Structure formats: C-alpha cells, structure tokens
Coordinates of C-alpha atoms and ligand atoms in Angstrom, one line a residue:
M20 CA 156.3 122.7 149.8
V21 CA 156.9 123.4 146.2
G22 CA 158.0 119.8 145.8
F23 CA 154.8 118.6 147.3
Q24 CA 152.7 120.7 145.0
K25 CA 154.6 119.5 142.0
S26 CA 154.1 115.9 142.9
A27 CA 150.5 116.5 143.6
V28 CA 150.1 118.0 140.2
V29 CA 151.9 115.0 138.6
V30 CA 149.6 112.6 140.4
L31 CA 146.5 114.6 139.5
V32 CA 147.5 114.8 135.8
S33 CA 148.4 111.1 135.6
L34 CA 145.1 110.3 137.3
I35 CA 143.2 112.4 134.7
I36 CA 145.1 110.8 131.9
S37 CA 144.5 107.3 133.1
L38 CA 140.8 108.0 133.7
S39 CA 140.4 109.4 130.2
I40 CA 142.2 106.5 128.6
N41 CA 139.9 104.1 130.5
H42 CA 137.0 106.2 129.4
S43 CA 137.9 106.1 125.8
E44 CA 138.7 102.4 126.0
Q45 CA 135.3 101.9 127.4
I46 CA 133.7 103.9 124.6
Q47 CA 135.6 101.9 122.1
S48 CA 134.7 98.6 123.6
S49 CA 131.1 99.3 124.0
Q50 CA 131.0 100.5 120.3
G51 CA 132.8 97.4 119.4
Q52 CA 130.2 95.3 121.1
T53 CA 127.5 97.2 119.2
L54 CA 129.2 96.3 115.9
I55 CA 129.5 92.7 116.9
R56 CA 125.8 92.7 117.8
I57 CA 125.1 94.3 114.4
Q58 CA 127.1 91.5 112.7
H59 CA 124.9 89.0 114.6
L60 CA 121.6 90.7 113.8
L61 CA 122.6 90.8 110.1
N62 CA 123.0 87.0 110.3
N63 CA 126.8 87.1 109.9
P64 CA 127.0 88.2 106.3
S65 CA 130.2 87.1 104.5
V66 CA 131.3 90.7 104.0
L67 CA 131.7 90.9 107.8
S68 CA 133.5 87.5 108.2
T69 CA 136.7 89.2 109.6
W70 CA 134.9 90.9 112.5
N71 CA 135.3 89.3 115.9
S72 CA 135.1 90.5 119.5
S73 CA 138.8 91.4 119.6
T74 CA 138.8 93.4 116.4
D75 CA 140.0 97.0 116.8
F76 CA 137.3 98.5 114.5
C77 CA 138.8 102.0 114.4
S78 CA 142.0 100.7 112.8
L79 CA 140.4 98.2 110.3
D80 CA 141.5 98.7 106.7
P81 CA 138.5 99.8 104.7
T82 CA 137.4 97.6 101.8
S83 CA 134.9 98.4 99.0
S84 CA 132.1 96.7 101.0
V85 CA 133.0 97.4 104.6
S86 CA 134.4 100.4 106.4
V87 CA 134.3 101.9 109.8
V88 CA 135.6 105.5 110.3
C89 CA 136.3 106.9 113.7
Y90 CA 137.0 110.4 114.9
Q91 CA 138.7 110.6 118.4
D92 CA 137.7 107.0 119.1
T93 CA 134.0 107.3 118.3
I94 CA 132.5 105.9 115.2
T95 CA 131.3 108.5 112.7
Q96 CA 130.9 106.4 109.6
L97 CA 129.7 102.9 109.0
H98 CA 129.4 101.3 105.6
I99 CA 128.3 97.8 105.1
I100 CA 127.5 96.7 101.5
G101 CA 126.4 93.2 101.1
N102 CA 126.5 91.1 98.0
K103 CA 124.2 92.0 95.1
G104 CA 121.0 90.0 95.0
R105 CA 121.2 89.3 98.7
S106 CA 118.1 87.5 99.9
L107 CA 115.9 88.3 102.8
L108 CA 117.2 88.1 106.3
P109 CA 115.5 85.2 108.2
R110 CA 112.1 85.6 109.7
N111 CA 113.5 86.1 113.2
F112 CA 115.2 89.3 112.0
S113 CA 113.6 92.5 113.5
M114 CA 114.2 95.9 111.9
E115 CA 113.0 97.3 115.2
S116 CA 115.8 95.7 117.3
F117 CA 118.3 96.3 114.6
V118 CA 117.7 100.0 114.6
T119 CA 117.6 100.0 118.5
T120 CA 121.1 98.6 118.3
L121 CA 122.3 101.1 115.6
V122 CA 121.2 104.1 117.6
S123 CA 123.7 103.2 120.3
L124 CA 126.3 104.6 117.9
P125 CA 125.0 108.1 118.4
T126 CA 127.9 109.9 116.7
L127 CA 127.3 108.4 113.3
K128 CA 127.2 110.9 110.5
V129 CA 127.4 108.6 107.5
L130 CA 125.5 105.3 107.4
T131 CA 125.4 102.9 104.4
L132 CA 123.6 99.6 104.8
S133 CA 123.1 98.3 101.3
S134 CA 122.1 94.9 99.9
L135 CA 121.9 93.3 103.3
G136 CA 118.4 91.7 103.1
L137 CA 116.9 94.1 105.6
W138 CA 113.1 93.8 105.7
G139 CA 110.4 95.5 107.7
S140 CA 109.3 99.1 108.1
L141 CA 111.9 101.7 108.9
P142 CA 111.5 102.6 112.6
G143 CA 111.3 106.3 113.3
K144 CA 113.8 106.0 116.1
I145 CA 116.6 105.9 113.5
A146 CA 116.3 109.7 113.8
R147 CA 118.0 109.4 117.2
L148 CA 121.1 109.4 115.1
S149 CA 120.8 113.1 115.1
Y150 CA 124.1 113.9 113.4
L151 CA 123.3 111.9 110.3
E152 CA 124.5 113.6 107.1
I153 CA 124.3 110.6 104.7
L154 CA 121.8 107.8 105.0
N155 CA 121.9 105.1 102.3
I156 CA 119.8 102.0 102.9
S157 CA 119.3 101.1 99.3
S158 CA 118.7 97.6 97.9
N159 CA 116.8 96.0 100.8
F160 CA 113.2 95.0 101.4
L161 CA 112.0 97.9 103.5
Y162 CA 108.3 98.9 103.2
D163 CA 105.7 101.3 104.5
T164 CA 106.2 105.1 104.4
I165 CA 109.2 107.2 105.2
P166 CA 108.9 107.9 109.0
G167 CA 108.1 111.4 109.9
E168 CA 110.8 111.5 112.6
L169 CA 113.4 111.9 109.8
S170 CA 112.2 115.5 109.5
S171 CA 114.2 116.3 112.6
L172 CA 117.5 115.4 110.8
S173 CA 118.5 119.0 110.1
T174 CA 122.0 118.0 108.9
L175 CA 120.8 115.4 106.4
Q176 CA 122.5 115.9 103.1
S177 CA 121.8 112.7 101.3
L178 CA 118.9 110.3 101.6
A179 CA 119.1 107.2 99.4
L180 CA 116.3 104.6 99.7
D181 CA 116.5 103.2 96.2
D182 CA 115.4 99.7 95.4
N183 CA 113.2 98.9 98.3
M184 CA 109.4 98.7 98.7
F185 CA 108.7 102.0 100.3
A186 CA 105.2 103.3 99.6
G187 CA 102.7 106.1 100.1
E188 CA 103.1 109.7 99.2
L189 CA 106.2 111.8 99.7
P190 CA 105.9 113.9 102.8
H191 CA 105.8 117.6 102.6
W192 CA 108.6 118.1 105.1
L193 CA 111.2 116.7 102.7
G194 CA 111.2 120.1 101.3
S195 CA 112.2 121.6 104.6
L196 CA 115.4 119.6 105.2
P197 CA 117.7 122.6 105.0
V198 CA 120.8 121.1 103.5
L199 CA 119.4 118.2 101.5
S200 CA 121.4 117.7 98.3
V201 CA 120.7 114.1 97.2
L202 CA 117.2 112.6 97.3
S203 CA 117.3 109.2 95.6
L204 CA 114.2 107.1 95.8
R205 CA 114.4 105.0 92.6
K206 CA 112.6 101.7 92.3
N207 CA 110.1 101.8 95.1
M208 CA 106.3 101.9 95.3
F209 CA 105.8 105.6 96.1
N210 CA 102.6 107.1 94.8
G211 CA 100.6 110.4 94.8
T212 CA 101.8 113.7 93.5
L213 CA 105.1 115.3 94.4
P214 CA 104.9 117.9 97.2
D215 CA 105.4 121.5 96.0
S216 CA 107.9 121.9 98.8
L217 CA 110.5 120.0 96.7
S218 CA 110.9 123.2 94.7
N219 CA 112.4 124.9 97.8
L220 CA 115.4 122.5 98.0
E221 CA 117.9 124.9 96.5
N222 CA 120.9 122.8 97.5
L223 CA 119.5 119.8 95.6
R224 CA 122.0 118.2 93.2
V225 CA 120.4 114.8 92.6
L226 CA 116.7 114.1 92.5
S227 CA 116.0 110.5 91.4
L228 CA 112.4 109.4 91.5
S229 CA 112.3 106.9 88.6
H230 CA 110.4 103.6 88.6
N231 CA 107.7 104.5 91.2
Y232 CA 104.0 105.2 90.9
F233 CA 104.1 109.0 91.1
R234 CA 101.4 110.9 89.2
G235 CA 100.2 114.4 88.4
E236 CA 102.2 117.4 87.4
V237 CA 105.7 118.1 88.6
P238 CA 106.3 121.1 90.8
D239 CA 108.1 124.1 89.4
F240 CA 111.8 123.2 89.6
S241 CA 113.1 126.4 88.1
R242 CA 114.7 127.5 91.3
L243 CA 116.8 124.4 91.6
T244 CA 119.9 126.0 90.1
N245 CA 122.3 123.3 91.5
L246 CA 120.3 120.4 90.2
Q247 CA 122.6 118.1 88.1
V248 CA 120.6 114.9 87.9
L249 CA 116.9 114.8 87.5
D250 CA 115.4 111.3 86.9
L251 CA 111.7 111.1 86.7
E252 CA 111.6 108.0 84.4
D253 CA 108.7 105.5 84.4
N254 CA 106.1 107.1 86.5
N255 CA 102.7 108.6 85.5
F256 CA 103.6 112.3 85.4
V257 CA 101.3 114.4 83.2
G258 CA 101.0 118.0 82.1
P259 CA 103.0 120.1 79.7
F260 CA 106.7 119.1 79.7
P261 CA 108.4 121.9 81.7
L262 CA 110.8 123.2 79.1
C263 CA 112.7 125.0 81.8
L264 CA 114.1 121.6 82.9
L265 CA 116.3 121.6 79.8
A266 CA 117.7 125.0 80.7
L267 CA 118.4 124.5 84.4
P268 CA 121.9 125.9 84.7
S269 CA 123.6 122.8 86.3
V270 CA 121.7 120.0 84.8
T271 CA 123.8 117.2 83.2
Y272 CA 121.4 114.3 83.2
L273 CA 117.7 114.7 82.5
N274 CA 115.4 111.6 82.2
V275 CA 111.7 112.1 81.8
G276 CA 111.1 109.0 79.7
S277 CA 108.0 106.8 80.0
N278 CA 105.6 109.3 81.4
K279 CA 102.7 111.2 79.9
F280 CA 104.2 114.6 79.4
T281 CA 102.5 116.6 76.6
G282 CA 103.2 119.7 74.7
M283 CA 105.1 121.0 71.8
L284 CA 108.9 121.4 71.5
F285 CA 110.5 124.2 69.5
E286 CA 113.7 124.2 67.6
N287 CA 114.7 127.5 69.2
Q288 CA 114.3 126.2 72.8
S289 CA 117.5 126.8 74.8
C290 CA 119.3 124.2 76.9
S291 CA 121.9 124.1 79.6
G292 CA 125.5 123.9 78.3
E293 CA 126.1 121.1 80.8
L294 CA 123.6 118.6 79.4
K295 CA 125.2 115.3 78.6
F296 CA 122.2 112.9 78.6
V297 CA 118.5 113.6 77.8
D298 CA 115.8 111.0 77.6
L299 CA 112.4 112.3 76.5
S300 CA 111.2 108.9 75.1
F301 CA 107.7 107.5 75.4
N302 CA 105.8 110.6 76.2
L303 CA 103.2 112.5 74.2
L304 CA 105.4 115.3 72.8
T305 CA 104.9 117.0 69.5
G306 CA 106.9 119.5 67.5
H307 CA 110.6 119.5 66.8
L308 CA 113.6 118.5 68.9
P309 CA 115.4 121.7 70.1
K310 CA 118.5 122.4 68.0
C311 CA 120.6 122.8 71.1
L312 CA 120.2 119.1 71.7
H313 CA 121.7 118.1 68.4
S314 CA 125.3 118.5 69.7
K315 CA 124.7 116.6 72.9
K316 CA 126.1 113.2 73.6
T317 CA 123.0 111.2 74.2
V318 CA 119.5 112.2 73.3
I319 CA 116.7 109.6 73.3
S320 CA 113.4 110.8 71.9
D321 CA 111.6 107.9 70.4
G322 CA 108.0 106.9 71.2
N323 CA 106.7 110.5 70.9
C324 CA 105.0 112.3 68.0
L325 CA 107.9 114.5 67.1
E326 CA 108.9 115.5 63.6
T327 CA 112.3 114.0 63.6
G328 CA 112.5 112.8 60.0
D329 CA 112.6 109.3 61.4
D330 CA 109.0 108.2 61.1
Q331 CA 109.6 104.7 62.5
S332 CA 110.5 105.8 66.0
Q333 CA 107.7 108.3 66.2
K334 CA 103.9 108.0 66.3
P335 CA 101.4 110.1 64.4
V336 CA 100.6 113.5 65.9
S337 CA 96.9 112.4 66.2
F338 CA 98.0 109.6 68.6
C339 CA 99.6 112.1 71.1
R340 CA 96.6 114.5 70.8
N341 CA 94.1 111.8 71.6
E342 CA 96.2 110.3 74.4
A343 CA 96.7 113.7 75.9
L344 CA 93.0 114.2 76.1
A345 CA 92.6 110.7 77.6
V346 CA 95.3 111.3 80.3
G347 CA 93.8 111.2 83.7
V348 CA 90.7 109.3 82.5
I349 CA 92.3 106.0 81.7
P350 CA 94.5 104.6 84.4
H351 CA 97.9 103.7 83.0
M352 CA 98.8 100.1 83.5
K353 CA 102.5 99.6 83.6
N354 CA 104.5 96.6 82.5
R355 CA 107.0 96.4 85.3
E356 CA 109.8 94.3 84.0
G357 CA 112.2 95.3 86.8
R358 CA 109.7 94.9 89.5
S359 CA 109.4 91.2 89.2
S360 CA 113.0 90.9 90.3
K361 CA 112.2 92.1 93.8
A362 CA 109.4 89.7 94.2
A363 CA 111.6 87.0 92.8
I364 CA 114.3 87.7 95.4
I365 CA 111.6 87.6 98.1
A366 CA 110.4 84.3 96.7
L367 CA 113.9 82.8 96.5
G368 CA 114.6 84.2 100.0
V369 CA 111.6 82.6 101.5
I370 CA 112.1 79.4 99.6
G371 CA 115.6 79.4 100.7
G372 CA 114.4 79.3 104.3
V373 CA 112.7 76.5 106.0
V374 CA 111.0 74.0 103.6
G375 CA 107.7 74.3 105.4
G376 CA 107.7 78.0 104.6
I377 CA 107.6 77.7 100.9
A378 CA 104.1 78.7 101.0
L379 CA 102.6 81.6 99.2
V380 CA 105.9 82.4 97.7
T381 CA 105.4 79.7 95.1
L382 CA 102.4 81.5 94.0
I383 CA 104.5 84.6 93.7
F384 CA 107.0 82.6 91.8
L385 CA 104.3 81.5 89.4
L386 CA 103.3 85.1 89.0
V387 CA 106.9 86.1 88.3
R388 CA 106.8 83.4 85.7
K389 CA 103.7 84.9 84.2
V390 CA 105.2 88.4 84.2
S391 CA 108.3 87.2 82.5
A392 CA 106.3 85.2 80.1
S393 CA 108.3 86.4 77.2
K394 CA 111.4 84.7 78.6
E395 CA 111.9 81.1 78.0
I396 CA 111.2 78.8 81.0
K397 CA 112.8 75.4 80.6
K398 CA 111.8 73.7 83.8
Y399 CA 109.5 74.6 86.7
P400 CA 108.0 72.8 89.6
T401 CA 105.5 70.4 88.3
R402 CA 103.7 69.0 91.3
L403 CA 102.1 71.6 93.5
I404 CA 99.7 71.2 96.3
L405 CA 97.9 74.2 97.6
E406 CA 97.3 74.3 101.3
D407 CA 97.1 76.8 104.2
A408 CA 100.4 77.5 105.8
S409 CA 102.3 80.4 107.1
T410 CA 105.7 81.4 105.9
G411 CA 106.6 83.0 109.2
Y412 CA 107.2 86.3 107.4
P413 CA 104.7 89.1 108.0
S414 CA 101.8 89.1 105.6
K415 CA 102.7 92.7 104.8
L416 CA 105.9 91.7 103.2
L417 CA 104.3 89.0 101.0
Q418 CA 101.4 91.3 100.1
D419 CA 103.9 94.0 99.1
A420 CA 105.7 91.5 97.0
S421 CA 102.5 90.6 95.2
K422 CA 101.6 94.2 94.8
V423 CA 104.9 94.7 93.1
L424 CA 103.4 92.4 90.5
Q425 CA 100.1 94.2 90.6
F426 CA 98.3 91.2 91.8
H427 CA 96.1 91.2 94.8
L428 CA 95.8 88.2 97.1
P429 CA 93.0 88.0 99.6
S430 CA 94.8 88.7 102.8
S431 CA 92.8 86.1 104.7
M432 CA 93.9 83.3 102.4
F433 CA 97.5 82.5 102.7
A434 CA 97.4 79.6 100.3
S435 CA 100.7 77.9 100.1
A436 CA 102.1 75.5 97.7
L437 CA 104.3 72.6 98.8
L438 CA 106.9 71.5 96.4
F439 CA 107.7 67.8 96.0
D440 CA 110.5 68.3 93.6
D441 CA 113.8 68.1 95.4
T442 CA 115.2 71.0 93.5
I443 CA 113.5 74.1 92.5
S444 CA 114.6 74.9 89.0
I445 CA 114.0 78.4 88.1
E446 CA 115.6 79.0 84.8
T447 CA 114.2 82.2 83.5
E448 CA 117.0 84.4 82.3
R449 CA 116.1 86.9 85.0
M450 CA 116.2 84.5 87.9
T451 CA 119.5 83.0 86.7
L452 CA 120.9 86.5 86.9
L453 CA 119.6 87.0 90.4
C454 CA 121.1 83.8 91.6
S455 CA 124.5 84.2 90.2
Ligands
NAG12 C1 117.8 83.5 113.9 O1 117.7 82.1 113.9 C2 118.9 81.4 113.5 C3 118.6 79.9 113.5 O2 117.5 79.7 112.6 C4 120.0 81.7 114.6 O3 121.2 81.1 114.1 C5 120.2 83.2 114.7 O4 121.1 83.5 115.7 C6 118.9 83.9 114.9 N1 119.1 85.3 114.8 C7 118.7 86.2 115.8 C8 119.0 87.6 115.5 O5 118.1 85.8 116.8
NAG13 C1 139.9 88.1 115.2 O1 140.2 88.7 113.9 C2 141.6 89.0 113.8 C3 141.7 89.6 112.4 O2 140.7 90.6 112.2 C4 142.4 87.8 113.9 O3 143.8 88.1 113.8 C5 142.2 87.1 115.2 O4 142.8 85.9 115.3 C6 140.7 86.9 115.4 N1 140.5 86.4 116.8 C7 139.6 85.4 117.1 C8 139.5 85.1 118.5 O5 139.0 84.8 116.2
NAG14 C1 124.1 103.9 98.1 O1 125.0 102.9 98.3 C2 125.1 102.0 97.2 C3 126.1 100.9 97.6 O2 127.3 101.4 98.0 C4 125.7 102.8 96.0 O3 125.9 102.0 94.9 C5 124.8 104.0 95.7 O4 125.4 104.8 94.7 C6 124.5 104.8 96.9 N1 123.5 105.8 96.6 C7 123.7 107.1 96.6 C8 122.6 108.0 96.2 O5 124.7 107.6 97.0
NAG15 C1 99.2 105.2 97.8 O1 99.6 104.0 98.3 C2 99.0 103.8 99.6 C3 99.6 102.6 100.2 O2 100.2 101.8 99.3 C4 97.5 103.7 99.5 O3 96.9 103.5 100.7 C5 97.0 105.0 98.9 O4 95.6 105.0 98.6 C6 97.7 105.3 97.6 N1 97.4 106.7 97.1 C7 97.1 107.0 95.9 C8 96.8 108.5 95.6 O5 97.1 106.2 95.0
NAG16 C1 110.5 130.0 68.9 O1 109.8 129.6 67.7 C2 108.4 129.7 67.8 C3 107.8 129.2 66.5 O2 108.7 128.6 65.7 C4 108.0 131.2 68.1 O3 106.6 131.3 68.2 C5 108.7 131.6 69.4 O4 108.4 133.0 69.6 C6 110.2 131.5 69.3 N1 110.7 131.8 70.6 C7 111.8 132.5 70.7 C8 112.3 132.7 72.1 O5 112.4 132.9 69.8

C-alpha cells in the first residue's frame, strides 16, 4: 500500500514537472516567434542579423545594440538600437501591427527601440505592456500626440521620446505618473505651455524638453528636490527667469539657453553646490552673474544684457528691456538648424525607396538645401520635372517633415519631382554626415 502511494506520488510529481517544462518551452517558443516576427516587421535590420528561428533568445549574449533579458523564461527586457541615421522603414511598415506584435510580450518591463526607422503614430495599445518601467523609443519618425493610454502605466519610471516628430501639448496626466523619474522629450514638435502638474513629480531626476516649440512660463519647479538635469533649451519660454532653479538641491545640469527669459540676476544669488553646467545664453537677462557661478565648471551666459565686463558677448540693456516688452507680441521665428536633419533623413529614406516615389521629397530636399543655405552645395539634381505622384507614405509624415522646416505645402497638391540624374548627389556637409 505504502509502495503504491509512493509510486503514485512519483508519477504525479514527474507528470507535473514534465507539464511545467512543456509549458515553459511553449512560452519560450511563442516568445521566440514574436521576436522573429519583430525582426521581420523591422525589415531585418543588420543589428538583428544573428537572430533566427532556432535562436535561444534568453541565453543570447547581450551586445551594445541588442539585448534580451529573461526572468524565469519570460522576456522582461528588450533593447534594439539600430544604426545612427537609420532611414525610414518601408511604406508597408505599420506601427499598428508592430505594436500589436510587441504586446504579445506582456511581461516586458524595459523596452528600448531606438534608431530603427519606426514611423507612424504611437498606438495607445502599447499601454497593454502594463509592467513597463522604462520606455525608450528615441530617434525614430513617430508623430502625433502622446497617447492618453500611457497614463495607465503606473510603474513607468522613464519615458524617452527624444528625436521624433511628436506634436501637440503635453498632457496633464504626465504629472500623475507616480514614479516617473526621467522625462526626455528633446527634439520633437511639442507646443503649448507646460502643464502645472509637472511640478508634482517629486521623483523626477531628468526633465529634458529642449528643441521643441513650448511657450509661456515654466511651472514652479521648486519642489523637484531630486531634479539633476533640467534642459529647457531652444523653446519660447518667457517670464522672469526662476532663480530658484539655480538653487535646486540636486541640480547638476541646467540649460535654459535660447529662450526669452527676462529679469535681473544678482551677485548674491545662491546656487546648488552640485551645479556643473549652466547655460543661460540668448535670453533677455540683465544684472550681474551670481558669484556662486564663478567657480563652476561651465557657465555660458552670452547673448544676454548682463554686466559681465565682456561687452562683446552681451547686448545693451535697452535691447533686453525692449524685447521683454515685445515678448508675446511678436512671434519668435526660429532658425532650426538641427531640424532639417530629420527632414533630410525622411527625404533620403523615401528617395532610397522605389524610384517612382521620389515625389514630394525632392521638394523637401530643395527646402533642406534652402535651410542649409550657408553650407556649400557642390552638386544637386539639375533636371527636375514636377508632376503629381504619391510616395506611398502617408501625407501626414511628409507634411510633418515639411513642418519641421516651417514650410506649408497645400495638402491637396502632392507635387512630385522626378529625377533624371542617375545619382542623387547631396553634398551639403550635413547630408554627408547623415549618410556616413
Ligand atoms: C515589405 O515589402 C518588402 C518588399 O518590398 C518585403 O520584403 C517585406 O517583407 C515587406 N514587409 C512586410 C512587413 O510586409
Ligand atoms: C541560427 O543562428 C545560430 C547562431 O545564433 C547559428 O549557429 C545557427 O546555425 C543558425 N541556424 C540557422 C538555421 O540559420
Ligand atoms: C534612449 O536610448 C538611446 C539609445 O540607446 C540612448 O542613447 C539614450 O540615452 C536613451 N535615453 C534615455 C533618456 O535613457
Ligand atoms: C500645437 O500643435 C498642434 C498640432 O501640431 C496644433 O493643432 C495646435 O494648434 C498647436 N497649439 C498651439 C498652442 O500652438
Ligand atoms: C542681494 O542684493 C540685492 C541688491 O544688490 C539686494 O537688494 C538683496 O536684498 C540681496 N539679497 C540678499 C538675500 O542678500
């Protein structure tokens, strides 16, 4: 009797073990299939060239561009970082299907998909990855607004959307993400004023909003005692420069350059002992640089109306006073050096596609050329014929690209230019950089 019980227990235990092994193998293989599908949807980028259907993804050696991390056989981290200057994925790419595939890895906590040529709007269903802690989809061609569904990601610690074409105003709910510590939105087309709710993000360590079209006054950040990096460069912020920013207890990097901050600085102003980099340049500041900045590593203050003893780098006080009065009346046109690169990549990406699709992009190229007029152009397509044609990419993408250059195309007219030259020689300095 005892013997029978023993053997029954043995059978039962081995049955359970074999079932669970099968189960975990199944999980692994279905996740492996998902990764293979991701590889396919990303158009087999060279960084994934070692992936195939028999790869054991959980035991792959991580590289600087690709890594898969598993916990008990389920994938918790996925990092895919393509090559810099990666062009657009082809027109049959669908961000919608891509994210539908991604969310079948529901245990993902960390997701980096950078420089992969992703284009389209970010589907809200990405929030089905409900354990996400870090989302980094920088250096792609994603547009439209941040989907509201992201507000449900209560464990989100880091959101990096840098170097895309996201637009619209920042949603108020960003300030309600309970553990957000990194919000990095550099080089997009966000506009409007910053929501006051950002001042509630007491865990925030990094707030990078440079190179967007934000405007208005900045919220009161004095409660952000963990903030180490504050980058507001190159927007249209106005109002008195909040002196408390210099004294935030943790701040090491403060960049408010190329805005329209006004007000007077005093020598006796105090600063955080942690400060290593301060850029106040090209604002409308008057007065004297605080003494506490003198000992700091890097302080950039030119293009204001400060009394620094270096008259060359500063403007007369009357200039700042007059400009300060005019702020809000005269819209501030920006010279977007860096922006043309995104449009250029789109142009090259589309040109790189099917010849028939050269289209509108040539117009954009010509605009890029205009924008980069200061750079020498040795050769450019000489024979152009304008005609109606479609590039196959959504007009939204091309319109955004043209908006990057602050040029408006009539949406009805998708004029295209066919190039008869065999080669497209784009030899501005910038473009050469992009292509290398
Ligand atoms: C897109 O089209 C190319 C051929 O132009 C094809 O090789 C590729 O598999 C297609 N991608 C998808 C995701 O359908
Ligand atoms: C799959 O990739 C592994 C290395 O990751 C390689 O050893 C193997 O030969 C490949 N199998 C096929 C079918 O290509
Ligand atoms: C996002 O990923 C890119 C590529 O790995 C990296 O360079 C960048 O620092 C990341 N951004 C943030 C905010 O972590
Ligand atoms: C912000 O941009 C969006 C879309 O790009 C536009 O519809 C909206 O009017 C802009 N808002 C402001 C305040 O400029
Ligand atoms: C700093 O100096 C200004 C004028 O030089 C003075 O009005 C102000 O009271 C001083 N502030 C402190 C905290 O000493």
